[in-house]
Every structure is written in C-alpha cells, then in structure tokens.
mmCIF file of C-alpha atoms and ligand atoms in Angstrom:
data_model
loop_
_atom_site.group_PDB
_atom_site.id
_atom_site.type_symbol
_atom_site.label_atom_id
_atom_site.label_comp_id
_atom_site.label_asym_id
_atom_site.label_seq_id
_atom_site.Cartn_x
_atom_site.Cartn_y
_atom_site.Cartn_z
ATOM 1 C CA MET U 1 6.096 -24.682 11.866
ATOM 2 C CA ALA U 2 6.390 -25.939 8.051
ATOM 3 C CA GLU U 3 7.318 -22.737 5.828
ATOM 4 C CA ARG U 4 4.572 -21.671 3.710
ATOM 5 C CA THR U 5 4.198 -18.959 0.772
ATOM 6 C CA LEU U 6 3.538 -15.432 2.327
ATOM 7 C CA ASN U 7 0.453 -13.730 0.648
ATOM 8 C CA VAL U 8 0.928 -10.368 0.405
ATOM 9 C CA ILE U 9 -1.486 -8.010 -1.772
ATOM 10 C CA SER U 10 -0.431 -4.431 -3.003
ATOM 11 C CA ILE U 11 -2.423 -1.397 -3.423
ATOM 12 C CA CYS U 12 -1.932 1.376 -5.315
ATOM 13 C CA GLY U 13 -3.055 4.931 -4.272
ATOM 14 C CA SER U 14 -2.609 6.339 -7.626
ATOM 15 C CA LEU U 15 -5.730 5.533 -10.352
ATOM 16 C CA ARG U 16 -3.929 7.281 -13.236
ATOM 17 C CA LYS U 17 -2.673 4.774 -15.749
ATOM 18 C CA GLY U 18 0.964 6.367 -16.275
ATOM 19 C CA SER U 19 1.315 5.970 -12.469
ATOM 20 C CA TYR U 20 4.747 5.896 -11.117
ATOM 21 C CA ASN U 21 3.582 4.519 -8.050
ATOM 22 C CA ARG U 22 2.135 1.649 -9.922
ATOM 23 C CA MET U 23 5.279 0.686 -12.053
ATOM 24 C CA VAL U 24 6.823 0.338 -8.737
ATOM 25 C CA MET U 25 4.169 -1.847 -7.422
ATOM 26 C CA ASN U 26 4.296 -4.194 -10.765
ATOM 27 C CA ALA U 27 8.047 -4.564 -10.143
ATOM 28 C CA LEU U 28 7.181 -5.871 -6.770
ATOM 29 C CA PRO U 29 6.846 -9.511 -7.774
ATOM 30 C CA ALA U 30 9.945 -9.813 -9.333
ATOM 31 C CA LEU U 31 11.682 -7.938 -6.403
ATOM 32 C CA ALA U 32 10.260 -10.712 -3.809
ATOM 33 C CA PRO U 33 12.447 -12.586 -1.681
ATOM 34 C CA GLU U 34 11.559 -16.613 -2.254
ATOM 35 C CA GLY U 35 8.638 -17.855 -0.343
ATOM 36 C CA MET U 36 6.712 -14.204 -0.856
ATOM 37 C CA LYS U 37 3.837 -14.030 -3.421
ATOM 38 C CA VAL U 38 2.911 -10.412 -3.826
ATOM 39 C CA THR U 39 -0.329 -9.817 -6.134
ATOM 40 C CA GLU U 40 -2.703 -6.557 -6.594
ATOM 41 C CA ALA U 41 -5.791 -6.202 -4.047
ATOM 42 C CA PRO U 42 -9.279 -5.585 -5.926
ATOM 43 C CA PRO U 43 -9.207 -1.904 -6.831
ATOM 44 C CA PHE U 44 -11.345 0.799 -4.845
ATOM 45 C CA SER U 45 -12.164 2.928 -7.982
ATOM 46 C CA GLU U 46 -15.482 2.153 -7.852
ATOM 47 C CA PHE U 47 -16.122 3.062 -4.342
ATOM 48 C CA PRO U 48 -18.811 5.648 -3.534
ATOM 49 C CA LEU U 49 -17.489 8.503 -1.214
ATOM 50 C CA TYR U 50 -17.420 7.283 2.136
ATOM 51 C CA ASN U 51 -21.130 8.419 3.702
ATOM 52 C CA ALA U 52 -22.354 6.548 6.887
ATOM 53 C CA ASP U 53 -26.270 7.057 5.828
ATOM 54 C CA VAL U 54 -25.484 4.961 2.545
ATOM 55 C CA GLN U 55 -23.419 2.434 5.012
ATOM 56 C CA ASN U 56 -26.538 2.478 7.157
ATOM 57 C CA SER U 57 -28.849 1.888 4.492
ATOM 58 C CA THR U 58 -27.470 -0.379 2.073
ATOM 59 C CA GLY U 59 -24.577 -1.869 3.491
ATOM 60 C CA MET U 60 -20.820 -1.812 2.665
ATOM 61 C CA PRO U 61 -20.695 -1.275 -1.058
ATOM 62 C CA ALA U 62 -20.029 -4.805 -2.677
ATOM 63 C CA PRO U 63 -16.168 -3.868 -3.820
ATOM 64 C CA ALA U 64 -15.216 -2.316 -0.850
ATOM 65 C CA GLN U 65 -15.973 -5.598 1.208
ATOM 66 C CA LYS U 66 -13.943 -7.178 -1.312
ATOM 67 C CA LEU U 67 -11.024 -5.283 -0.404
ATOM 68 C CA ALA U 68 -11.726 -5.798 2.978
ATOM 69 C CA ASP U 69 -11.956 -9.394 2.343
ATOM 70 C CA ALA U 70 -8.896 -9.444 0.445
ATOM 71 C CA ILE U 71 -6.943 -7.324 2.980
ATOM 72 C CA ARG U 72 -8.113 -9.857 6.147
ATOM 73 C CA ALA U 73 -7.000 -13.247 4.147
ATOM 74 C CA ALA U 74 -3.441 -11.226 2.857
ATOM 75 C CA ASP U 75 -0.438 -11.932 4.908
ATOM 76 C CA GLY U 76 0.565 -8.664 4.483
ATOM 77 C CA VAL U 77 -0.469 -5.257 2.749
ATOM 78 C CA ILE U 78 1.929 -2.877 0.785
ATOM 79 C CA PHE U 79 0.978 0.513 -0.012
ATOM 80 C CA ASN U 80 2.319 1.911 -3.003
ATOM 81 C CA THR U 81 1.466 5.737 -2.913
ATOM 82 C CA PRO U 82 2.096 9.015 -3.917
ATOM 83 C CA GLU U 83 1.996 11.717 -1.665
ATOM 84 C CA TYR U 84 -1.123 14.725 -2.692
ATOM 85 C CA ASN U 85 -1.177 18.005 -1.094
ATOM 86 C CA PHE U 86 1.321 16.276 1.536
ATOM 87 C CA GLY U 87 -1.232 13.761 2.373
ATOM 88 C CA ILE U 88 -2.936 10.258 1.330
ATOM 89 C CA PRO U 89 -4.652 10.810 -1.957
ATOM 90 C CA GLY U 90 -8.129 11.290 -1.471
ATOM 91 C CA GLY U 91 -9.409 8.000 -3.500
ATOM 92 C CA LEU U 92 -7.212 5.955 -1.220
ATOM 93 C CA LYS U 93 -8.030 7.670 1.959
ATOM 94 C CA ASN U 94 -11.702 7.132 0.933
ATOM 95 C CA ALA U 95 -10.791 3.632 0.624
ATOM 96 C CA ILE U 96 -9.357 3.560 3.903
ATOM 97 C CA ASP U 97 -12.312 4.972 5.669
ATOM 98 C CA TRP U 98 -14.593 2.127 3.863
ATOM 99 C CA VAL U 99 -12.675 -0.673 4.978
ATOM 100 C CA SER U 100 -12.032 0.711 8.248
ATOM 101 C CA ARG U 101 -15.882 0.743 8.616
ATOM 102 C CA VAL U 102 -16.056 -3.278 8.169
ATOM 103 C CA GLN U 103 -17.240 -5.172 10.855
ATOM 104 C CA ASN U 104 -13.852 -6.869 12.674
ATOM 105 C CA GLN U 105 -11.950 -4.034 10.719
ATOM 106 C CA PRO U 106 -9.285 -6.269 8.601
ATOM 107 C CA PHE U 107 -6.568 -4.119 9.245
ATOM 108 C CA VAL U 108 -5.917 -5.236 13.031
ATOM 109 C CA GLY U 109 -2.438 -6.559 13.427
ATOM 110 C CA LYS U 110 -1.975 -6.547 9.560
ATOM 111 C CA PRO U 111 1.622 -6.009 8.895
ATOM 112 C CA ILE U 112 2.277 -2.985 6.312
ATOM 113 C CA ALA U 113 4.974 -1.921 4.273
ATOM 114 C CA LEU U 114 4.801 1.660 2.490
ATOM 115 C CA GLN U 115 6.293 2.728 -0.591
ATOM 116 C CA SER U 116 6.105 6.164 -2.073
ATOM 117 C CA ALA U 117 7.355 7.744 -5.473
ATOM 118 C CA SER U 118 7.810 11.337 -6.744
ATOM 119 C CA PRO U 119 8.981 12.985 -9.523
ATOM 120 C CA GLY U 120 9.886 15.631 -6.337
ATOM 121 C CA PRO U 121 13.051 15.697 -4.671
ATOM 122 C CA LEU U 122 11.616 13.902 -1.305
ATOM 123 C CA GLY U 123 9.787 10.985 -2.889
ATOM 124 C CA GLY U 124 6.590 11.444 -1.107
ATOM 125 C CA GLY U 125 8.244 11.131 2.557
ATOM 126 C CA ARG U 126 5.117 13.078 3.950
ATOM 127 C CA VAL U 127 2.197 10.802 2.865
ATOM 128 C CA GLN U 128 4.153 8.046 4.926
ATOM 129 C CA TYR U 129 3.617 9.837 8.018
ATOM 130 C CA ASP U 130 0.119 10.077 7.373
ATOM 131 C CA MET U 131 -0.222 6.285 6.428
ATOM 132 C CA ARG U 132 1.573 5.416 9.376
ATOM 133 C CA ARG U 133 -0.662 7.192 11.457
ATOM 134 C CA ALA U 134 -3.868 6.402 9.877
ATOM 135 C CA MET U 135 -2.347 2.741 10.270
ATOM 136 C CA VAL U 136 -1.853 3.526 14.141
ATOM 137 C CA PHE U 137 -5.896 3.774 14.754
ATOM 138 C CA LEU U 138 -6.343 0.879 12.506
ATOM 139 C CA ASP U 139 -4.463 -1.338 14.903
ATOM 140 C CA ALA U 140 -1.991 -2.236 12.122
ATOM 141 C CA LEU U 141 1.239 -3.140 12.672
ATOM 142 C CA THR U 142 3.521 -0.952 9.992
ATOM 143 C CA LEU U 143 7.085 -1.736 9.269
ATOM 144 C CA ASN U 144 9.701 0.827 10.307
ATOM 145 C CA LYS U 145 12.647 0.181 8.214
ATOM 146 C CA PRO U 146 13.891 0.162 5.392
ATOM 147 C CA GLU U 147 11.935 2.910 4.179
ATOM 148 C CA ILE U 148 11.362 3.081 0.704
ATOM 149 C CA PHE U 149 10.766 7.141 -0.641
ATOM 150 C CA ILE U 150 11.902 7.344 -4.354
ATOM 151 C CA GLY U 151 12.734 11.048 -5.455
ATOM 152 C CA ASN U 152 13.111 12.227 -8.910
ATOM 153 C CA CYS U 153 11.141 9.122 -10.073
ATOM 154 C CA ALA U 154 11.610 10.169 -13.326
ATOM 155 C CA GLN U 155 14.780 9.891 -13.884
ATOM 156 C CA ARG U 156 14.794 6.378 -11.558
ATOM 157 C CA ILE U 157 11.909 4.838 -14.007
ATOM 158 C CA ASP U 158 11.283 4.799 -17.655
ATOM 159 C CA ASP U 159 7.682 5.789 -17.728
ATOM 160 C CA LYS U 160 7.858 4.051 -21.979
ATOM 161 C CA THR U 161 8.668 0.604 -20.745
ATOM 162 C CA GLY U 162 7.588 1.054 -16.910
ATOM 163 C CA LYS U 163 10.966 -0.571 -15.638
ATOM 164 C CA ILE U 164 13.020 0.755 -12.361
ATOM 165 C CA THR U 165 16.469 1.634 -14.089
ATOM 166 C CA ASP U 166 17.851 2.803 -10.954
ATOM 167 C CA GLU U 167 19.734 -0.443 -9.469
ATOM 168 C CA ALA U 168 20.104 1.212 -6.045
ATOM 169 C CA THR U 169 16.129 1.930 -5.907
ATOM 170 C CA VAL U 170 15.758 -1.813 -6.923
ATOM 171 C CA GLY U 171 18.396 -2.514 -4.143
ATOM 172 C CA PHE U 172 16.626 -1.181 -1.314
ATOM 173 C CA ILE U 173 12.975 -2.357 -2.951
ATOM 174 C CA LYS U 174 14.812 -5.865 -2.306
ATOM 175 C CA GLN U 175 15.836 -4.930 1.192
ATOM 176 C CA GLN U 176 12.235 -3.616 2.219
ATOM 177 C CA LEU U 177 10.917 -6.731 1.433
ATOM 178 C CA ALA U 178 13.290 -9.212 2.742
ATOM 179 C CA ALA U 179 12.638 -7.224 5.800
ATOM 180 C CA PHE U 180 8.827 -7.215 5.455
ATOM 181 C CA ALA U 181 9.153 -10.918 5.019
ATOM 182 C CA LYS U 182 10.813 -11.514 8.403
ATOM 183 C CA PHE U 183 8.516 -8.856 9.828
ATOM 184 C CA ILE U 184 5.892 -11.053 8.795
ATOM 185 C CA ALA U 185 7.117 -14.217 10.049
ATOM 186 C CA THR U 186 7.883 -12.667 13.492
ATOM 187 C CA HIS U 187 4.559 -10.460 14.206
ATOM 188 C CA GLY U 188 1.850 -11.334 12.026
ATOM 189 C CA ALA U 189 2.160 -14.850 9.978
ATOM 190 C CA LYS U 190 -1.031 -16.582 9.969
ATOM 191 C CA SER U 191 -1.217 -20.092 10.676
HETATM 192 C C1 FMN M 201 -3.186 16.932 -6.463
HETATM 193 C C2 FMN M 201 -1.799 16.383 -6.254
HETATM 194 C C3 FMN M 201 -1.079 17.157 -5.232
HETATM 195 C C4 FMN M 201 0.549 16.684 -5.286
HETATM 196 N N1 FMN M 201 1.086 17.150 -3.995
HETATM 197 C C5 FMN M 201 1.931 16.452 -4.449
HETATM 198 C C6 FMN M 201 3.063 16.404 -2.768
HETATM 199 O O1 FMN M 201 2.523 17.021 -1.926
HETATM 200 N N2 FMN M 201 3.932 15.946 -2.942
HETATM 201 C C7 FMN M 201 4.646 15.869 -3.726
HETATM 202 O O2 FMN M 201 5.835 15.290 -3.799
HETATM 203 N N3 FMN M 201 4.144 15.655 -5.045
HETATM 204 C C8 FMN M 201 3.108 15.794 -5.506
HETATM 205 N N4 FMN M 201 2.076 15.811 -6.410
HETATM 206 C C9 FMN M 201 2.740 15.268 -7.408
HETATM 207 C C10 FMN M 201 2.859 13.909 -7.789
HETATM 208 O O3 FMN M 201 3.749 13.201 -6.718
HETATM 209 C C11 FMN M 201 2.816 13.359 -9.081
HETATM 210 O O4 FMN M 201 2.119 13.419 -10.074
HETATM 211 C C12 FMN M 201 2.980 11.601 -9.378
HETATM 212 O O5 FMN M 201 3.299 11.329 -10.525
HETATM 213 C C13 FMN M 201 1.804 11.139 -8.607
HETATM 214 O O6 FMN M 201 1.678 9.753 -8.392
HETATM 215 P P1 FMN M 201 1.497 8.685 -9.681
HETATM 216 O O7 FMN M 201 2.916 8.734 -10.861
HETATM 217 O O8 FMN M 201 1.730 6.999 -9.071
HETATM 218 O O9 FMN M 201 0.203 8.929 -9.963
HETATM 219 C C14 FMN M 201 1.120 16.157 -6.567
HETATM 220 C C15 FMN M 201 -0.015 15.609 -7.770
HETATM 221 C C16 FMN M 201 -1.640 16.046 -7.367
HETATM 222 C C17 FMN M 201 -1.893 15.933 -8.908
#
C-alpha cells in the first residue's frame, strides 16, 4: 500500500483561553512524525446541553454534526484534556455524548490517543481512565502506551509563550505520536 499522510485531529477539553492543555495541543503539529498531520477539530463550544428531546425534535445540532463528520473523516483523534473533579470536563463529555448519538457513530474503530496536563502532580491521570471507559463503550481503539500525563505543568509549559519548555515532556509527546502513527497503521488506517 502506498504511504500516505495520516490526518489526525485534536480535540481540546478546555475552553479557557489560557489553557495549558490547549498549549500542548498547539505543539502537536510540530512534534508529529513525518507522514502525520495534526489539525484542530471543529469546536464543541456552541453545543447545547445534550437532551434527547432536542435531538428528536430538531435533529443533530449543526456543530455536533460537523464534529462527528470530522471524526469520521480522520485517521485518528487525539484528546488534550484537563481533569475536572477526577473526571471528564462537562463540556467535553457533552460533546462526546452528542457525537455518540449520530447515526453510525464515528468513534467505532477510531484510533484514539490521550494527553492530559495539570498544575497538580498527577497530570490529570484520572481523567484518562474515564476517557478510556467512554471510548470502550463507543468501540473506539485507544492507544495503551506511551501515556502522556503532564504533571506540574506550570513548571513545564511557559504560559506567556505557550511553549513546552521541558525537553523530557517534548520527548515523551514525540514518542507517543510516533507510537500512534504505528498504531493507526496497524489497527485503523483507512484505505
Ligand atoms: C472545575 C475544576 C475541577 C478541577 N479538578 C481537577 C482535578 O480533579 N484534578 C486536577 O489535577 N486538576 C483539577 N483542576 C485544576 C485543573 O487541572 C487546572 O485548572 C488546569 O489548568 C485546567 O486545564 P487547562 O489549563 O487546560 O484549562 C480542576 C479545575 C477546575 C476548574
């Protein structure tokens, strides 16, 4: 099979402007291996709260359909998310809930990679278990290792420039993206 570019989309679980997770997400295009292109997914910030009555009366909201279409078209999805109260931030969970109700929901068989950053010491490790659980229900294929938990992120990311200043962290992210490219090629690449 001819080599082709893997088109991966990234979804940030934080809506705030100064988000550390967004800073990590913004670094991904430059850290991706050759042959992998990472672009940001359409936003979920305008999604209404999930309500089956809304879906049944007016259908899938246009922004939710747009995100679902982008997920379906992508070779893989990277989530860059904080941990809120030991779990998935409400906005991101709401987005996953909407997308999961699209017909032929697009996470089936989709390669997924997880990254989280937190000013706390555990780097948002617990949100990743919640994300893995949701992805199991949706029949997505989540990369096991390497895991990316960026603890004490305020010391590893310069919030003035938005750059990751910790070289070890940069190295771990590169390793995960390289592993993700192989994972997609083995388990999920579209023809
Ligand atoms: C509602 C809320 C709950 C939080 N819960 C956790 C938590 O469970 N674990 C954690 O490590 N940090 C927690 N934090 C701190 C976040 O990790 C921190 O605000 C982080 O900067 C958010 O990510 P962001 O910079 O990408 O927006 C919480 C923050 C908020 C606003």
